[in-house]
Amino acid sequence: MKKILLSITVLTMAASVILVACSKKVEGVTDNISALNPANIDLAAGNWKTVLLTRPDTFAVAAPAATNSPAYVAELNEIKGAQSSLTDEQRSIIKYWSAGSVLRWNEILRDLVAKHNLPPYQNDDGSYPIPTAANPFNYPQYPFSNPPYAARAYAYVSAAQYDALVAAWHYKVQYNRPAPYSVDSSVNALVPKTALPSYPSEDAVLAGTMVAMMTMLFPTEISFIQQKVTEEENCRIWSGANVRSDIVAGEALGRQVASVFIARGKTDNVSKAVGTPAQWALFVTNALAAGNTPWYSLETPARNPMLPFFGNVKPFLFDSATVVALRPGPPPSATSDEMKKEIAQEKAYITNAPRENMRIVQFWADGVGTYTPPGHWNAIAANDFIAQNFSEVRWARNMALLNMSLMDAAIVCWNTKYYYFNPRPTQLDPSIKTLTGVPNFPSYISGHASFSGAAATILGHIIPANAASYTAMAQQASDSRMLSGIHFLIDCSTGLQVGQSVGGYGVKRAQADGAE
């Protein structure tokens, strides 16, 4: 009976969090935005510095058929035939994807993260099952897309899309085949016309990248992603933007580039991030031996610590030695006068919390059933990028910079958390009742603060006019964890600084990638 009540409580909490997330998700609604019409098509993007590809022509793309060849004429006829009987649903699909493929795939990924951001229930013996990529459809389904996992997913997808588009731009310039609507005036252009060559299709490149990356990141969603791929690729033909051979070449290129990132993902140490019960116990032993108070799970029964070895995952922006170098000094001892002041401060925050504090806490909560803190910053970035009229390749470059910074911030943050294994306010003073749930990992340093410091730093570089706003949002996101009773001031202030340092590496990469 106790287990049933616990399950009902967990479900109720999850439902309330999801409702908050859905109400907040209004900020990412883009149903009625205009079609992407970039101010600059970035024709030289084929020369930009890639993330993993050593050269933009690493994978060969065969020369396309001439626009006066019988094969190409047949492809034009396919477009004309489709356009002669477009349904309202097909026109709606064109409108949806014409807003920008990087944007749409990012939104789709955020939705998948939220769908899979659900911790598993305990087994009858009180232990907790662990998702496994070897049997992704078994309960609990793989993955549990908690914040570190989500940050890694956003980074791998964005970086792969960026490299694939740089390669695509290289071949676009090399072959210089115009879009169908420029070849044949009887082809209706149902998307904005541009001077960008159409072969290979940038939309198909992104679609191919996405469907391939899902084999590693969200294997239970491959069928859904393939449906979206088919939808997107068809809409490019219906709109007169691409012929079939543009699509075929683009998807093949995207899949090939994704294979490089998949190979990296298999050896980046994420498979070892969960650890074993013996390793978990050693954290406690080491903390006690050092005279410190160890963190422990406040759930009943105690839940496995969340990805305690994620701090050993291979970063994108720097090497593993830099992760250690970025790890901050220790927090105050749990029994020190300084920590007693921190505890008193936390208790003051949650006692008769004003409505504005509650609003801030809920806005930045990003807990179970949401797209996580990294996803929140993706939504903020996407909305701001829309107004900039970026090309698809610049969209991808900027999202890659953001998400590599977020992933690397997660790595440094988790490395720090489990190095110090510091308890949370609610553990040191049970009278502190948080305004949201208690995360199942150590307190020092704050993940929200680390993510936000990194995001604000790189986004402020990408859109300098918004830099002050991003800094203010990052501070508020960091403060929200103190206002909720989840973190100490030292967790948040130090996390923010660490995130800013990580974001600085993103800025250095941006300054050297040739896009500026």
mmCIF file of N, CA, C and O in Angstrom, residues 55-99:
data_model
loop_
_atom_site.group_PDB
_atom_site.id
_atom_site.type_symbol
_atom_site.label_atom_id
_atom_site.label_comp_id
_atom_site.label_asym_id
_atom_site.label_seq_id
_atom_site.Cartn_x
_atom_site.Cartn_y
_atom_site.Cartn_z
ATOM 1 N N ARG A 55 37.956 17.612 -43.107
ATOM 2 C CA ARG A 55 37.786 18.394 -44.335
ATOM 3 C C ARG A 55 36.314 18.395 -44.709
ATOM 4 O O ARG A 55 35.600 17.422 -44.438
ATOM 5 N N PRO A 56 35.836 19.448 -45.363
ATOM 6 C CA PRO A 56 34.425 19.448 -45.768
ATOM 7 C C PRO A 56 34.110 18.412 -46.840
ATOM 8 O O PRO A 56 32.949 18.023 -47.006
ATOM 9 N N ASP A 57 35.137 17.953 -47.569
ATOM 10 C CA ASP A 57 34.917 16.941 -48.595
ATOM 11 C C ASP A 57 35.347 15.553 -48.116
ATOM 12 O O ASP A 57 35.719 14.696 -48.908
ATOM 13 N N THR A 58 35.286 15.328 -46.806
ATOM 14 C CA THR A 58 35.616 14.007 -46.245
ATOM 15 C C THR A 58 34.790 12.922 -46.911
ATOM 16 O O THR A 58 35.291 11.831 -47.213
ATOM 17 N N PHE A 59 33.530 13.204 -47.145
ATOM 18 C CA PHE A 59 32.637 12.258 -47.812
ATOM 19 C C PHE A 59 32.300 12.804 -49.201
ATOM 20 O O PHE A 59 31.827 13.931 -49.332
ATOM 21 N N ALA A 60 32.544 11.989 -50.203
ATOM 22 C CA ALA A 60 32.343 12.429 -51.585
ATOM 23 C C ALA A 60 30.852 12.532 -51.910
ATOM 24 O O ALA A 60 30.045 11.706 -51.475
ATOM 25 N N VAL A 61 30.499 13.561 -52.659
ATOM 26 C CA VAL A 61 29.151 13.723 -53.203
ATOM 27 C C VAL A 61 29.303 13.803 -54.718
ATOM 28 O O VAL A 61 29.977 14.701 -55.236
ATOM 29 N N ALA A 62 28.699 12.867 -55.406
ATOM 30 C CA ALA A 62 28.858 12.787 -56.859
ATOM 31 C C ALA A 62 28.267 14.002 -57.548
ATOM 32 O O ALA A 62 27.326 14.636 -57.043
ATOM 33 N N ALA A 63 28.817 14.343 -58.698
ATOM 34 C CA ALA A 63 28.300 15.472 -59.479
ATOM 35 C C ALA A 63 26.862 15.197 -59.890
ATOM 36 O O ALA A 63 26.509 14.073 -60.257
ATOM 37 N N PRO A 64 26.002 16.211 -59.841
ATOM 38 C CA PRO A 64 24.597 16.015 -60.207
ATOM 39 C C PRO A 64 24.404 16.030 -61.723
ATOM 40 O O PRO A 64 25.275 16.469 -62.477
ATOM 41 N N ALA A 65 23.252 15.544 -62.143
ATOM 42 C CA ALA A 65 22.898 15.605 -63.562
ATOM 43 C C ALA A 65 22.690 17.056 -63.973
ATOM 44 O O ALA A 65 22.296 17.907 -63.167
ATOM 45 N N ALA A 66 22.971 17.352 -65.213
ATOM 46 C CA ALA A 66 22.763 18.698 -65.756
ATOM 47 C C ALA A 66 21.274 19.030 -65.748
ATOM 48 O O ALA A 66 20.415 18.150 -65.858
ATOM 49 N N THR A 67 20.974 20.332 -65.652
ATOM 50 C CA THR A 67 19.570 20.734 -65.572
ATOM 51 C C THR A 67 18.822 20.583 -66.894
ATOM 52 O O THR A 67 17.595 20.723 -66.918
ATOM 53 N N ASN A 68 19.553 20.284 -67.987
ATOM 54 C CA ASN A 68 18.875 20.026 -69.265
ATOM 55 C C ASN A 68 18.872 18.546 -69.609
ATOM 56 O O ASN A 68 18.518 18.166 -70.724
ATOM 57 N N SER A 69 19.255 17.697 -68.667
ATOM 58 C CA SER A 69 19.282 16.257 -68.917
ATOM 59 C C SER A 69 17.881 15.668 -68.770
ATOM 60 O O SER A 69 17.030 16.220 -68.058
ATOM 61 N N PRO A 70 17.620 14.544 -69.445
ATOM 62 C CA PRO A 70 16.306 13.898 -69.294
ATOM 63 C C PRO A 70 15.986 13.548 -67.843
ATOM 64 O O PRO A 70 14.836 13.647 -67.411
ATOM 65 N N ALA A 71 17.012 13.132 -67.087
ATOM 66 C CA ALA A 71 16.780 12.756 -65.692
ATOM 67 C C ALA A 71 16.296 13.954 -64.877
ATOM 68 O O ALA A 71 15.362 13.838 -64.071
ATOM 69 N N TYR A 72 16.898 15.113 -65.109
ATOM 70 C CA TYR A 72 16.504 16.302 -64.354
ATOM 71 C C TYR A 72 15.115 16.782 -64.789
ATOM 72 O O TYR A 72 14.306 17.194 -63.948
ATOM 73 N N VAL A 73 14.835 16.714 -66.082
ATOM 74 C CA VAL A 73 13.508 17.111 -66.575
ATOM 75 C C VAL A 73 12.435 16.240 -65.932
ATOM 76 O O VAL A 73 11.362 16.734 -65.547
ATOM 77 N N ALA A 74 12.734 14.954 -65.776
ATOM 78 C CA ALA A 74 11.777 14.057 -65.123
ATOM 79 C C ALA A 74 11.542 14.478 -63.674
ATOM 80 O O ALA A 74 10.416 14.407 -63.157
ATOM 81 N N GLU A 75 12.599 14.942 -63.033
ATOM 82 C CA GLU A 75 12.456 15.397 -61.649
ATOM 83 C C GLU A 75 11.644 16.689 -61.572
ATOM 84 O O GLU A 75 10.865 16.888 -60.639
ATOM 85 N N LEU A 76 11.810 17.555 -62.544
ATOM 86 C CA LEU A 76 10.969 18.754 -62.595
ATOM 87 C C LEU A 76 9.507 18.382 -62.763
ATOM 88 O O LEU A 76 8.617 19.001 -62.136
ATOM 89 N N ASN A 77 9.261 17.382 -63.589
ATOM 90 C CA ASN A 77 7.876 16.941 -63.803
ATOM 91 C C ASN A 77 7.263 16.371 -62.525
ATOM 92 O O ASN A 77 6.059 16.501 -62.289
ATOM 93 N N GLU A 78 8.100 15.740 -61.686
ATOM 94 C CA GLU A 78 7.596 15.244 -60.402
ATOM 95 C C GLU A 78 7.092 16.415 -59.558
ATOM 96 O O GLU A 78 6.029 16.328 -58.926
ATOM 97 N N ILE A 79 7.833 17.504 -59.555
ATOM 98 C CA ILE A 79 7.420 18.685 -58.789
ATOM 99 C C ILE A 79 6.114 19.247 -59.339
ATOM 100 O O ILE A 79 5.170 19.534 -58.594
ATOM 101 N N LYS A 80 6.060 19.397 -60.651
ATOM 102 C CA LYS A 80 4.861 19.975 -61.271
ATOM 103 C C LYS A 80 3.632 19.119 -61.002
ATOM 104 O O LYS A 80 2.530 19.637 -60.742
ATOM 105 N N GLY A 81 3.828 17.802 -61.067
ATOM 106 C CA GLY A 81 2.708 16.906 -60.785
ATOM 107 C C GLY A 81 2.225 17.050 -59.360
ATOM 108 O O GLY A 81 1.011 17.085 -59.095
ATOM 109 N N ALA A 82 3.161 17.160 -58.426
ATOM 110 C CA ALA A 82 2.791 17.318 -57.021
ATOM 111 C C ALA A 82 2.101 18.657 -56.776
ATOM 112 O O ALA A 82 1.103 18.728 -56.049
ATOM 113 N N GLN A 83 2.605 19.706 -57.421
ATOM 114 C CA GLN A 83 2.036 21.037 -57.191
ATOM 115 C C GLN A 83 0.653 21.205 -57.806
ATOM 116 O O GLN A 83 -0.101 22.089 -57.386
ATOM 117 N N SER A 84 0.318 20.364 -58.745
ATOM 118 C CA SER A 84 -0.989 20.490 -59.413
ATOM 119 C C SER A 84 -2.142 20.053 -58.521
ATOM 120 O O SER A 84 -3.306 20.359 -58.812
ATOM 121 N N SER A 85 -1.830 19.356 -57.429
ATOM 122 C CA SER A 85 -2.917 18.844 -56.589
ATOM 123 C C SER A 85 -2.551 18.881 -55.107
ATOM 124 O O SER A 85 -2.832 17.946 -54.365
ATOM 125 N N LEU A 86 -1.898 19.955 -54.681
ATOM 126 C CA LEU A 86 -1.508 20.054 -53.278
ATOM 127 C C LEU A 86 -2.735 20.169 -52.377
ATOM 128 O O LEU A 86 -3.670 20.920 -52.660
ATOM 129 N N THR A 87 -2.734 19.418 -51.291
ATOM 130 C CA THR A 87 -3.823 19.478 -50.324
ATOM 131 C C THR A 87 -3.529 20.552 -49.279
ATOM 132 O O THR A 87 -2.400 21.044 -49.159
ATOM 133 N N ASP A 88 -4.545 20.884 -48.493
ATOM 134 C CA ASP A 88 -4.338 21.844 -47.412
ATOM 135 C C ASP A 88 -3.311 21.311 -46.410
ATOM 136 O O ASP A 88 -2.504 22.069 -45.870
ATOM 137 N N GLU A 89 -3.337 20.005 -46.175
ATOM 138 C CA GLU A 89 -2.379 19.411 -45.236
ATOM 139 C C GLU A 89 -0.952 19.551 -45.758
ATOM 140 O O GLU A 89 -0.030 19.887 -45.004
ATOM 141 N N GLN A 90 -0.761 19.321 -47.053
ATOM 142 C CA GLN A 90 0.571 19.458 -47.637
ATOM 143 C C GLN A 90 1.056 20.909 -47.574
ATOM 144 O O GLN A 90 2.226 21.175 -47.290
ATOM 145 N N ARG A 91 0.170 21.845 -47.815
ATOM 146 C CA ARG A 91 0.548 23.253 -47.719
ATOM 147 C C ARG A 91 0.900 23.620 -46.270
ATOM 148 O O ARG A 91 1.805 24.428 -46.027
ATOM 149 N N SER A 92 0.201 23.019 -45.328
ATOM 150 C CA SER A 92 0.507 23.260 -43.921
ATOM 151 C C SER A 92 1.889 22.709 -43.570
ATOM 152 O O SER A 92 2.650 23.332 -42.811
ATOM 153 N N ILE A 93 2.233 21.564 -44.127
ATOM 154 C CA ILE A 93 3.556 20.961 -43.898
ATOM 155 C C ILE A 93 4.646 21.858 -44.486
ATOM 156 O O ILE A 93 5.693 22.077 -43.875
ATOM 157 N N ILE A 94 4.395 22.391 -45.672
ATOM 158 C CA ILE A 94 5.365 23.314 -46.286
ATOM 159 C C ILE A 94 5.578 24.528 -45.391
ATOM 160 O O ILE A 94 6.711 24.958 -45.150
ATOM 161 N N LYS A 95 4.487 25.079 -44.878
ATOM 162 C CA LYS A 95 4.579 26.255 -44.008
ATOM 163 C C LYS A 95 5.381 25.928 -42.750
ATOM 164 O O LYS A 95 6.232 26.716 -42.311
ATOM 165 N N TYR A 96 5.126 24.757 -42.188
ATOM 166 C CA TYR A 96 5.816 24.365 -40.956
ATOM 167 C C TYR A 96 7.321 24.274 -41.175
ATOM 168 O O TYR A 96 8.105 24.892 -40.446
ATOM 169 N N TRP A 97 7.761 23.531 -42.185
ATOM 170 C CA TRP A 97 9.186 23.311 -42.388
ATOM 171 C C TRP A 97 9.894 24.519 -42.979
ATOM 172 O O TRP A 97 11.115 24.685 -42.802
ATOM 173 N N SER A 98 9.159 25.380 -43.664
ATOM 174 C CA SER A 98 9.807 26.538 -44.281
ATOM 175 C C SER A 98 10.304 27.543 -43.239
ATOM 176 O O SER A 98 11.102 28.427 -43.549
ATOM 177 N N ALA A 99 9.854 27.381 -41.984
ATOM 178 C CA ALA A 99 10.339 28.270 -40.929
ATOM 179 C C ALA A 99 11.815 28.058 -40.643
ATOM 180 O O ALA A 99 12.473 28.922 -40.053
#
